[in-house]
Short mmCIF file of C-alpha atoms and ligand atoms in Angstrom, two decimals:
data_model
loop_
_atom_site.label_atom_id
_atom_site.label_comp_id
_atom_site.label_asym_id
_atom_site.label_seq_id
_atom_site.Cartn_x
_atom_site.Cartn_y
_atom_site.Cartn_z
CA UNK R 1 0.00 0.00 0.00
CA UNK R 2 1.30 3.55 -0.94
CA UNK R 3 1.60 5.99 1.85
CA UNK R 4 -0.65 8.98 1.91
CA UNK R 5 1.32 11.92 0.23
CA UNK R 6 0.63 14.12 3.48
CA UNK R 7 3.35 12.85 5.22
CA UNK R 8 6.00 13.34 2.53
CA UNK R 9 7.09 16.22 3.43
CA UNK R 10 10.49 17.42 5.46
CA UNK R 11 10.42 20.26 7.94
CA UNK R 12 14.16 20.70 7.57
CA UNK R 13 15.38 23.61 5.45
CA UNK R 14 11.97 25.91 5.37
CA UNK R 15 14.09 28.92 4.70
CA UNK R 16 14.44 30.77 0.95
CA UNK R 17 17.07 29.77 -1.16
CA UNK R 18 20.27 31.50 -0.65
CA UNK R 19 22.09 32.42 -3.70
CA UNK R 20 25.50 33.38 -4.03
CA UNK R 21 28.64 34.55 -6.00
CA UNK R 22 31.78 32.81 -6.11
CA UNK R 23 34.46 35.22 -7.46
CA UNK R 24 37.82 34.14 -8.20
CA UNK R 25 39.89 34.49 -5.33
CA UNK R 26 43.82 34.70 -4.18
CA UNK R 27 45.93 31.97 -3.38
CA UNK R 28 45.21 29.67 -0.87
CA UNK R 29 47.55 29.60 1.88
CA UNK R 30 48.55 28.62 5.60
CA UNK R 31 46.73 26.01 7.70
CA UNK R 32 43.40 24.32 7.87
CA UNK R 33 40.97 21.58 9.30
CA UNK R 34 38.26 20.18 7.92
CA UNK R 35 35.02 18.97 10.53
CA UNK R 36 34.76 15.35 11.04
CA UNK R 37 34.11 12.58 8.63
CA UNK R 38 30.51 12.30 8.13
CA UNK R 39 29.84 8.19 7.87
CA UNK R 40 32.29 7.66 10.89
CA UNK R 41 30.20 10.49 12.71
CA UNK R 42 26.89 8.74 11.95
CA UNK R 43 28.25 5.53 13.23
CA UNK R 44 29.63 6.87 16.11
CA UNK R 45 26.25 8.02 17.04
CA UNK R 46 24.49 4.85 16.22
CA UNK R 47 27.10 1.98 17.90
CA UNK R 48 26.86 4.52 20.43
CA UNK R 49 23.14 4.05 21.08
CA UNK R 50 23.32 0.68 20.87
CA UNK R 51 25.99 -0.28 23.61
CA UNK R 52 25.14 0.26 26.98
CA UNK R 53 27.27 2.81 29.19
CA UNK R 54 28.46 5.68 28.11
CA UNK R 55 30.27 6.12 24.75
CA UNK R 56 31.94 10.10 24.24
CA UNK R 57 32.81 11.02 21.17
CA UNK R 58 34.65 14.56 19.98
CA UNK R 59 35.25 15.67 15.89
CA UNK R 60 31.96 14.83 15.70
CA UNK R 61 30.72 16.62 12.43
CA UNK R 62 27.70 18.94 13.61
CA UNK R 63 25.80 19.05 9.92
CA UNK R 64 22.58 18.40 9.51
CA UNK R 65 22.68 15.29 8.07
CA UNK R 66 24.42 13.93 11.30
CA UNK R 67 22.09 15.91 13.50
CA UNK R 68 19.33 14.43 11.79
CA UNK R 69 20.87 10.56 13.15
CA UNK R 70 20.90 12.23 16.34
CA UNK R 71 17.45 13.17 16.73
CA UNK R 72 16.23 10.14 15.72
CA UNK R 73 18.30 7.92 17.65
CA UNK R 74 17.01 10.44 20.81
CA UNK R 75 13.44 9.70 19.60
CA UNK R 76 14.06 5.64 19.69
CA UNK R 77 15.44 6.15 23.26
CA UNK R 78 19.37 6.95 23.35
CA UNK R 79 20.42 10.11 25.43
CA UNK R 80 22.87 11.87 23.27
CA UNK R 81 24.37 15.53 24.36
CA UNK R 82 26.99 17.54 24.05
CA UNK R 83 28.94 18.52 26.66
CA UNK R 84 31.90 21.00 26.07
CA UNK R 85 33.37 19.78 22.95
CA UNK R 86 32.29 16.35 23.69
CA UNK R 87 29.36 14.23 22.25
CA UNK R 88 28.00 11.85 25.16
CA UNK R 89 25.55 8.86 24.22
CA UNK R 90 23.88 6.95 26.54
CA UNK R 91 22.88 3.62 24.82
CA UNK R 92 19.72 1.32 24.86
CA UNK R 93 21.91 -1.91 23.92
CA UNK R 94 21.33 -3.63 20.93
CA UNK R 95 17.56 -4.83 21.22
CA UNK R 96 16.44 -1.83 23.26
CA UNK R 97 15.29 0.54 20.60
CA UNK R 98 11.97 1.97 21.39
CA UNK R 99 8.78 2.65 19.27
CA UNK R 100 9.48 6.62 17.90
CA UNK R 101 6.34 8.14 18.90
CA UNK R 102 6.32 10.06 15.39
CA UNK R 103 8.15 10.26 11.71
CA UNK R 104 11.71 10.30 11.50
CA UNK R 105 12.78 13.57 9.81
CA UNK R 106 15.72 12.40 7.36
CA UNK R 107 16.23 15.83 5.80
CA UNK R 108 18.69 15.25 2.93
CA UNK R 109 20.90 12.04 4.60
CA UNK R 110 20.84 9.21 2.57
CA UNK R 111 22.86 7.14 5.15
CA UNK R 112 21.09 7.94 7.77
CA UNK R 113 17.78 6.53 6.51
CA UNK R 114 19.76 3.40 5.26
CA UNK R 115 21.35 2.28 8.23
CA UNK R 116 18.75 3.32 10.33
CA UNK R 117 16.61 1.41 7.92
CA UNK R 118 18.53 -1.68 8.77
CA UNK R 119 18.68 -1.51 12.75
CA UNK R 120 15.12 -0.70 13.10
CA UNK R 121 14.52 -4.07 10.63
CA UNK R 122 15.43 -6.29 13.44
CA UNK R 123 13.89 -4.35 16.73
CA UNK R 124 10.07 -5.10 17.11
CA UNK R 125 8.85 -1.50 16.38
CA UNK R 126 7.82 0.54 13.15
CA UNK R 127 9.20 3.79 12.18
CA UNK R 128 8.10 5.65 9.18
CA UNK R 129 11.03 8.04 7.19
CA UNK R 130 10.30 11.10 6.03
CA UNK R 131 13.14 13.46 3.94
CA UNK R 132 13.48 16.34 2.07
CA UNK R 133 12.80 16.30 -1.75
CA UNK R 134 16.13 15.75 -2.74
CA UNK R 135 15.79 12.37 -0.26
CA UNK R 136 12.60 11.69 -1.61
CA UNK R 137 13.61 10.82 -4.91
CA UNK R 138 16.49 8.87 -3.83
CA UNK R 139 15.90 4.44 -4.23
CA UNK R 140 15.06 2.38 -1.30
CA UNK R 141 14.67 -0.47 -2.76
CA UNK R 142 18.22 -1.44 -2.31
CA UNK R 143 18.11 -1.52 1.56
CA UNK R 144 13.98 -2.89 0.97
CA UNK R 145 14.99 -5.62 -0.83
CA UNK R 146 17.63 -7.53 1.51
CA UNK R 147 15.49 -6.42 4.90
CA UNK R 148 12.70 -7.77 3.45
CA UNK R 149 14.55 -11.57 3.22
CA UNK R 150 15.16 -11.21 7.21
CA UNK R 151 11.28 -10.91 7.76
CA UNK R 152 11.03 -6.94 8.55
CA UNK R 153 8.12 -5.24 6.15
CA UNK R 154 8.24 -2.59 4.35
CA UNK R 155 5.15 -0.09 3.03
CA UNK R 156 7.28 2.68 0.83
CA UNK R 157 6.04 5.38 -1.99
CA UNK R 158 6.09 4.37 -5.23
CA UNK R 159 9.37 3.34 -6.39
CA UNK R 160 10.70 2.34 -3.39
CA UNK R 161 11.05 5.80 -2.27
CA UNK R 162 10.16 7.68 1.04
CA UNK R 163 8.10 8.03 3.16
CA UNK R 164 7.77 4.73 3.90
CA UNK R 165 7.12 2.51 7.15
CA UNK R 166 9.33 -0.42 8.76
CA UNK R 167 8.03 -3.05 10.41
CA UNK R 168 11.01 -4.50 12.18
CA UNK R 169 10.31 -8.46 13.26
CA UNK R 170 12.42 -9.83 16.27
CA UNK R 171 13.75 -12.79 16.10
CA UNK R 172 14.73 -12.09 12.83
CA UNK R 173 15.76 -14.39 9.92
CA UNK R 174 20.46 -14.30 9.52
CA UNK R 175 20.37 -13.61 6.11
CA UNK R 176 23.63 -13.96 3.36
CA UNK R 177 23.66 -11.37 0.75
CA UNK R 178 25.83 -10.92 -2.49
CA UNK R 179 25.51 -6.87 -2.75
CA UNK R 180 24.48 -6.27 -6.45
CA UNK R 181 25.45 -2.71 -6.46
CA UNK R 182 29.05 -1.10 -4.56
CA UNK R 183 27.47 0.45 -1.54
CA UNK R 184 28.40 1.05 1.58
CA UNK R 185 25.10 1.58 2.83
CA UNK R 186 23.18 -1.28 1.57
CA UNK R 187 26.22 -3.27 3.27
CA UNK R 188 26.04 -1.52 6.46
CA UNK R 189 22.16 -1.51 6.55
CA UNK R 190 22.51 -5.34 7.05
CA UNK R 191 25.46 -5.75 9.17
CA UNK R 192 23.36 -3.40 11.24
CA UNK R 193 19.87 -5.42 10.92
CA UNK R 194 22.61 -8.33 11.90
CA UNK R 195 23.23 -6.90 15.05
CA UNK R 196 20.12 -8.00 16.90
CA UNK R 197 19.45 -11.45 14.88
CA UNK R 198 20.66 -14.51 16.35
CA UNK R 199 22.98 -16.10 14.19
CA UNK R 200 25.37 -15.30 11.60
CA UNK R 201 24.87 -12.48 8.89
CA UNK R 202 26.73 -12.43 6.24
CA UNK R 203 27.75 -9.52 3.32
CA UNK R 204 28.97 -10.74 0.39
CA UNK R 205 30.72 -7.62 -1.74
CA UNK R 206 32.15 -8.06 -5.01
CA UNK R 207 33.86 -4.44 -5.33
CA UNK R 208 35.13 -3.30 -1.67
CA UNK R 209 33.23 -0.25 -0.89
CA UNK R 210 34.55 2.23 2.61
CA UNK R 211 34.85 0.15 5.49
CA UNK R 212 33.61 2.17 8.48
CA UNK R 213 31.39 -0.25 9.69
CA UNK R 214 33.58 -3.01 10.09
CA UNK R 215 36.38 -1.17 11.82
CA UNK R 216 33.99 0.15 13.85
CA UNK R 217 31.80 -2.40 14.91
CA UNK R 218 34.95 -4.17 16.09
CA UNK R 219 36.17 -1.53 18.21
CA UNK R 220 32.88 -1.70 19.84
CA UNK R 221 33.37 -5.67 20.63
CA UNK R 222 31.32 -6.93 18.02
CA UNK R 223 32.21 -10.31 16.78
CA UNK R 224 33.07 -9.07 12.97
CA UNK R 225 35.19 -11.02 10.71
CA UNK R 226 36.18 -9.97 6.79
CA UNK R 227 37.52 -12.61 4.39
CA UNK R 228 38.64 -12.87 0.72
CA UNK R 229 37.20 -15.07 -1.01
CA UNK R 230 38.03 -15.47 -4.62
CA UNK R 231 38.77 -11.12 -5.05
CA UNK R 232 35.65 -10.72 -2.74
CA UNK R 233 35.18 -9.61 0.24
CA UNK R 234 33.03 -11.60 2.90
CA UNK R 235 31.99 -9.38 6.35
CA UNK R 236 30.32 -12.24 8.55
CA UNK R 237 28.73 -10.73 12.08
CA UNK R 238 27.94 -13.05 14.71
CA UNK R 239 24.00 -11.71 16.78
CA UNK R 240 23.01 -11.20 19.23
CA UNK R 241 25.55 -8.32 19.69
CA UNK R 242 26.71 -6.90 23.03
CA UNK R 243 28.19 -3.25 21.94
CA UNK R 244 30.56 -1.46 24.96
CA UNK R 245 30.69 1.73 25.29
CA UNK R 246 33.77 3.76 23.18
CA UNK R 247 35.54 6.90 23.28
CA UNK R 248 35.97 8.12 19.81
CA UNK R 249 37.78 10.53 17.85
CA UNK R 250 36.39 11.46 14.54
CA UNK R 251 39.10 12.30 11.81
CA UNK R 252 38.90 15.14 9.30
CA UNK R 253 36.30 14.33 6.36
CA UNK R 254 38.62 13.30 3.30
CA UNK R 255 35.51 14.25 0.94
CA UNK R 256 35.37 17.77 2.67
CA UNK R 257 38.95 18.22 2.58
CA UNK R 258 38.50 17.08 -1.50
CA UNK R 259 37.70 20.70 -1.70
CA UNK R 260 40.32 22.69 -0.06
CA UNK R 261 42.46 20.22 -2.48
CA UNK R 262 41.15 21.03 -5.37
CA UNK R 263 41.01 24.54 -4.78
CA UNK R 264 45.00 24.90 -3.56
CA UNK R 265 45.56 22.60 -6.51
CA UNK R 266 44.35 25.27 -9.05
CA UNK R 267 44.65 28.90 -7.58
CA UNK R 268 48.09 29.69 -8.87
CA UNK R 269 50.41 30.59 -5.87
CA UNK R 270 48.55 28.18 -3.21
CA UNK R 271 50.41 26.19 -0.79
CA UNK R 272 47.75 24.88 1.86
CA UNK R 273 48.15 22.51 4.31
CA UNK R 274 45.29 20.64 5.51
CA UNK R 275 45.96 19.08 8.52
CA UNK R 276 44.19 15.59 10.07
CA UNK R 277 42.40 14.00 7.06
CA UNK R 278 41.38 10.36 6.86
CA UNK R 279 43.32 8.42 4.24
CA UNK R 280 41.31 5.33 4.68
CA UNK R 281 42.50 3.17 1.35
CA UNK R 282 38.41 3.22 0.77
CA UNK R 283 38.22 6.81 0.53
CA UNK R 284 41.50 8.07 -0.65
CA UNK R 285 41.14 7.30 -4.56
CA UNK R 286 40.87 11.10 -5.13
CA UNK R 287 44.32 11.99 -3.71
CA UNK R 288 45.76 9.12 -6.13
CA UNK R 289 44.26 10.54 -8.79
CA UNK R 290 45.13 13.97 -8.61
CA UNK R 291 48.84 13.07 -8.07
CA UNK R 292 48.76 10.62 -10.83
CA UNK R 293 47.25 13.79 -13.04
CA UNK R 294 50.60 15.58 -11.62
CA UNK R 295 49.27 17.33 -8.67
CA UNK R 296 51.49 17.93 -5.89
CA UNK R 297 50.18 16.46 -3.06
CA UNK R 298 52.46 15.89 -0.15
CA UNK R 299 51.40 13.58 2.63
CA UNK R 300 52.88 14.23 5.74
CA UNK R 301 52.75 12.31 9.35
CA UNK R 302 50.58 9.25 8.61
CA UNK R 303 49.17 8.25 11.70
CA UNK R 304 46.45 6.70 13.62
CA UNK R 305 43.46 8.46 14.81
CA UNK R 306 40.29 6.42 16.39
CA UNK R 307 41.10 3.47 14.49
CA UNK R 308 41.58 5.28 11.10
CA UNK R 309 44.85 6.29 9.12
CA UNK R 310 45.37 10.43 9.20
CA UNK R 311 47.44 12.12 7.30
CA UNK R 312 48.68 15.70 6.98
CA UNK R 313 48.55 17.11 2.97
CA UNK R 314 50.51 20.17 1.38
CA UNK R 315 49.15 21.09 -1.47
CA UNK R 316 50.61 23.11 -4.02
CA UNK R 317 49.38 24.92 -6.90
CA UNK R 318 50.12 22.48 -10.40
CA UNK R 319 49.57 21.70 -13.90
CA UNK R 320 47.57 18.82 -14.22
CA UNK R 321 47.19 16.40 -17.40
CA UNK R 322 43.93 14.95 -18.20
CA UNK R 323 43.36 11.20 -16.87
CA UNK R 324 41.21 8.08 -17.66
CA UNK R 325 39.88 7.50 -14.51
CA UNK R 326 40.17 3.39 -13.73
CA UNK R 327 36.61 2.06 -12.87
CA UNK R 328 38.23 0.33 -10.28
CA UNK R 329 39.10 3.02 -7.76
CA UNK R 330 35.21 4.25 -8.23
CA UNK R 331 34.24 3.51 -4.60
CA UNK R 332 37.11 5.00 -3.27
CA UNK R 333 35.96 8.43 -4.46
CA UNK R 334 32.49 8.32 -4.91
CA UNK R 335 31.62 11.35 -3.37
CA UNK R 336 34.67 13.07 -4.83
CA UNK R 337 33.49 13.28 -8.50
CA UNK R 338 31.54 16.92 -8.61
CA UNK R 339 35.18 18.65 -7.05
CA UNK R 340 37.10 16.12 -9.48
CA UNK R 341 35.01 17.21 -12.58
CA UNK R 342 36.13 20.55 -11.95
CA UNK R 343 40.01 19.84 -11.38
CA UNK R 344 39.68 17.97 -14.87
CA UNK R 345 37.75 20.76 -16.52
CA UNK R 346 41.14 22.47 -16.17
CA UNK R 347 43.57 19.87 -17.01
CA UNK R 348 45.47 19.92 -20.04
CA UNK R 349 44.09 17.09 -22.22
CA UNK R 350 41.18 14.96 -21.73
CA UNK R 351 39.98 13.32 -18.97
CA UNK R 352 37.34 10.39 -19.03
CA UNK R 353 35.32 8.70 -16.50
CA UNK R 354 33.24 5.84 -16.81
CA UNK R 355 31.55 3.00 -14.13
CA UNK R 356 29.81 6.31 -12.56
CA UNK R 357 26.33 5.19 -12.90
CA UNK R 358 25.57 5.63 -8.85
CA UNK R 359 26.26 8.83 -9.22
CA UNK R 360 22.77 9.46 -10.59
CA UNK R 361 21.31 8.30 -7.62
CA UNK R 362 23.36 10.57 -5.02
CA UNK R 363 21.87 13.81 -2.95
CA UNK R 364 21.29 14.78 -7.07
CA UNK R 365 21.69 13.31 -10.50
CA UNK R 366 25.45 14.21 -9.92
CA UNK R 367 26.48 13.84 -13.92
CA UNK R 368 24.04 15.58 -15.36
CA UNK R 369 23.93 18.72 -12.98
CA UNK R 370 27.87 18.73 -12.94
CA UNK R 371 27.89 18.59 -16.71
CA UNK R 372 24.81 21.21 -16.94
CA UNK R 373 26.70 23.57 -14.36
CA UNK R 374 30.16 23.23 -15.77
CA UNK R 375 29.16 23.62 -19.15
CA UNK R 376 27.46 26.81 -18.20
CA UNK R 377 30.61 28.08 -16.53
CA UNK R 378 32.26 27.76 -20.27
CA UNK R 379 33.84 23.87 -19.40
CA UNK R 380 33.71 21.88 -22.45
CA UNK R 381 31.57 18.48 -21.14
CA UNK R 382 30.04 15.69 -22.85
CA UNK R 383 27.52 13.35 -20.87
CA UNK R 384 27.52 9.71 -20.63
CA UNK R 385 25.13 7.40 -19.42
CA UNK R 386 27.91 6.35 -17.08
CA UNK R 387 30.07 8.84 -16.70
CA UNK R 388 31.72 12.37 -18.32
CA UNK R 389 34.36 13.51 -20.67
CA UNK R 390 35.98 16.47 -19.94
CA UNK R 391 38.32 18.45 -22.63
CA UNK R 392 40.28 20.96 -19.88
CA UNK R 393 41.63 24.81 -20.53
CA UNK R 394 45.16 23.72 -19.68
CA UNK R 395 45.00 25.70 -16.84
CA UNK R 396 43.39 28.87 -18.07
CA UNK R 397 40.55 29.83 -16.00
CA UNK R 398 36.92 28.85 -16.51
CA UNK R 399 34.59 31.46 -18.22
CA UNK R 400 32.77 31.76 -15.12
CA UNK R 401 28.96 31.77 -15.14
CA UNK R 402 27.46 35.50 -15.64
CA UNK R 403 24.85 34.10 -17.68
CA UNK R 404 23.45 30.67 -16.12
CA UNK R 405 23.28 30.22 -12.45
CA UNK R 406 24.31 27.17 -11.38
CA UNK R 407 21.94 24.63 -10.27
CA UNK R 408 22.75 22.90 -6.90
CA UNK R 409 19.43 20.77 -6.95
CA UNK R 410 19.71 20.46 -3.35
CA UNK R 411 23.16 18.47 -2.81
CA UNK R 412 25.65 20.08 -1.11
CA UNK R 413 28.42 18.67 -3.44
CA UNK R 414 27.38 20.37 -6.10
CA UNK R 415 27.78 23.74 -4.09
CA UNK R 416 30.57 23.57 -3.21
CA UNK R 417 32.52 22.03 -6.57
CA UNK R 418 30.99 24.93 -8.25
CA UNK R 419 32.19 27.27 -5.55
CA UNK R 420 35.24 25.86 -5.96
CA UNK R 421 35.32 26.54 -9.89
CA UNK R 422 33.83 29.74 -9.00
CA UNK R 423 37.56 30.68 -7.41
CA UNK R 424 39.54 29.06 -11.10
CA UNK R 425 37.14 31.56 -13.00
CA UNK R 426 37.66 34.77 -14.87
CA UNK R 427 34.10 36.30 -13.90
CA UNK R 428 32.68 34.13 -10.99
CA UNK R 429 30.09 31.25 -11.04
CA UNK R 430 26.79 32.46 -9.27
CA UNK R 431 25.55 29.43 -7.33
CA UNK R 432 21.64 29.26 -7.11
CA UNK R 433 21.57 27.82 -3.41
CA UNK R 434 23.93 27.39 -0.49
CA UNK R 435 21.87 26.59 2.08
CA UNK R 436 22.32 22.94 1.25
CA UNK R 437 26.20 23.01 2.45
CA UNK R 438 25.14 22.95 6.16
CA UNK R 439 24.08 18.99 5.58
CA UNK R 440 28.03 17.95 5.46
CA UNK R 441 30.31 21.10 5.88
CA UNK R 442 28.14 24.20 7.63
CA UNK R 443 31.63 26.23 8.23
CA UNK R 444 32.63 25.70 4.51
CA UNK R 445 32.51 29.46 3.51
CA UNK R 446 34.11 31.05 6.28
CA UNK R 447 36.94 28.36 6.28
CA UNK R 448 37.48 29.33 2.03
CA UNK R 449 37.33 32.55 2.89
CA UNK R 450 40.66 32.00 5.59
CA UNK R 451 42.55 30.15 3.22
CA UNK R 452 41.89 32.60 0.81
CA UNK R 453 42.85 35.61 3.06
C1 S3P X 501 28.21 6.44 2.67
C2 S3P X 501 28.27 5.62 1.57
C3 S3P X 501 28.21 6.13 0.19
C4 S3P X 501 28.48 7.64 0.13
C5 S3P X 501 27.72 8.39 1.19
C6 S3P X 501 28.12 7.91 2.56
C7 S3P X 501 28.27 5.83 4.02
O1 S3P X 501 26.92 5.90 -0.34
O2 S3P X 501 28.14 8.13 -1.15
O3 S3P X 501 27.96 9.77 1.10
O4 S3P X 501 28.50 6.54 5.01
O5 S3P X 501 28.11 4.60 4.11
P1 S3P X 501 26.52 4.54 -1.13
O6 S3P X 501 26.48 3.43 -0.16
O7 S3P X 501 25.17 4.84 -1.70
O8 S3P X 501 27.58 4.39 -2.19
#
């Protein structure tokens, strides 16, 4: 049965739209930080609710999107504040979640209706998701279909899409599942729905996607194991979980500092250093890339932060070639390609991508508005079903945009690539919307407008 249409709608975001002009700018220079890494944030929050004690957290990324897990963790019973510069959750334990006495407001987060999805599939309460338009279009189906297997039921919009209702079932069915598409949240979603089922679940994925989950899960005494089996990768999880408490620190967001990179990278005169980014192998691919196109990247102090590699990165103003982009290191940049489009829209040569068809179904349709904005801002793009091809200046800078706005649709990726390419520009690029930044990076303006003096 559909769900009535008067409950589709997200109270997050009710202000106008906030346009703005991104004018090309000075070098960028000194010292930064980026906030926290948003899927280790969410996590934190979640594992957090489910262990029992107290787990404290700081680095946690205070966007919406993570505030959004928050509220609806508070609403199925955790007691999660912040206290100084520290995040304190008070967990349920895994099998305590409580009935939410109304919808869960997703706004814009993808993940958190995903893996939220899955550990409500195995607690015996419903929850109905509501998001933001953006969220709304965005396919369920992939986290519907492998819940459904462990007995949880599902009532969604057409399409799969939100709202919908969970039924969670408990006991539920230890299910093995051979992820069709590479996603991190369909693969978290039932490690998570694992939790509280007796028995072994087990994730079966043929192209490793980031491994949050697993790293963390373990550091919060869960009895995870990954294998390779034949070039894949088997996660098994052994229910019913008991989670202890952990204190966390949250690493800089790679695919916020993705920005700041690009940006040093081509402002001539830059020299930035951005200091504490995760350099997880799974979501590092852009850094590869970029040095590979000749950007000079330094990494400096590898270390180990909560469980995660760190780095520090000087980055230096360069001429970058064009690249073919290897299908293979996809996953690890996923979220990486709107900022990347724009490095190779002023590369010398051509660069090609292909193997990007889940970038369709991100916050936007992230190939067609990156090719509609960039093309506006005088990039020369052609479309693909599955990815773009992008002839670059050779370093001159982009037109700019004095005639098309361009359109964020929502996702703050798009904002901020564009306001990136706004600063490589002879006139500016005039973004139609910032507002949606605040989901992943709320301090993303003022911080470009330090490096940039
Ligand atoms: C995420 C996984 C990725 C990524 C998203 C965060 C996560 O999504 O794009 O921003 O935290 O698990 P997919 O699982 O859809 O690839």
């Amino acid at each position: 049965m559909a769900l009535s249409k008067s409950r589709a709608v997200s109270t997050t975001s009710p202000t106008a739209a906030r346009p703005r002009r991104f004018v090309p700018s000075g070098p960028l220079k000194g010292r930064t930080r980026v906030p926290g890494d948003k899927s280790i944030s969410h996590r934190s929050l979640m594992f957090g609710a489910l262990a029992v004690g107290e787990t404290r957290v700081t680095g946690l990324l205070e966007g919406e999107d993570v505030m959004a897990t928050a509220a609806a963790l508070r609403a199925m019973g955790a007691a999660i504040e912040k206290q100084g510069e520290t995040w304190s959750i008070h967990g349920v334990g895994v099998g305590g979640l409580l009935q939410p006495p109304a919808p869960l407001d997703m706004g814009n987060s993808g993940t958190s209706t995903r893996l939220l999805m899955g550990l409500v599939a195995s607690h015996l309460i419903a929850a109905t998701f509501i998001g933001d338009a953006s969220l709304s279009k965005r396919p369920m189906g992939r986290v519907i279909d492998p819940l459904s297997l462990t007995g949880a039921n599902f009532e969604a919009s057409e399409g799969g899409r939100l709202p919908l209702t969970v039924r969670g079932i408990s006991p539920a069915m230890p299910i093995e599942y051979r992820l069709p598409v590479a996603s991190a949240q369909v693969k978290s979603a039932v490690l998570l729905a694992g939790l509280n089922t007796a028995g072994i679940t087990r994730v079966i994925e043929p192209v490793p996607t980031r491994d949050h989950t697993e790293r963390m899960l373990r550091g919060f005494g869960a009895e995870l194991e990954v294998a390779n089996d034949f070039g894949e990768r088997v996660i098994t999880i052994r229910g019913e979980a008991d989670l202890m408490p952990q204190d966390i620190v949250v690493p800089g967001d790679p695919s916020s500092a993705a920005f700041f990179i690009v940006a040093a990278l081509l402002v001539p005169g830059s020299e930035l250093t951005i200091e504490n980014v995760g350099m997880n192998p799974t979501r590092a691919g852009l850094v590869d890339v970029l040095q590979e196109m000749g950007g000079q990247i330094e990494v400096l102090n590898t270390r180990e932060v909560g469980g995660e590699p760190v780095a520090d990165l000087v980055v230096r103003h360069s001429e970058l070639s064009g690249v073919e982009v290897s299908p293979d290191v996809v996953p690890s940049m996923i979220d990486e390609f709107p900022v990347f489009f724009v490095a190779a829209a002023l590369a010398k040569g051509q660069t090609v991508t292909t193997g990007l068809e889940e970038l369709r179904v991100k916050e936007s349709d992230r190939l067609s508005a990156m090719a509609e904005a960039l093309s506006g801002a005088g990039a020369r793009v052609i479309e693909r079903e599955d990815g773009l091809v992008i002839e670059g200046t050779g370093g001159e800078p982009l037109r700019g945009s004095a005639n098309s706005r361009a359109k964020t649709h929502l996702d703050h990726r798009i904002a901020m690539a564009m306001a990136v390419a706004g600063l490589a520009s002879r006139d500016g690029v005039d973004v139609d919307d910032t507002r949606p930044i605040a989901t992943s990076f709320p301090a993303f303006e003022t911080l470009l407008g330090e490096c940039t003096g």
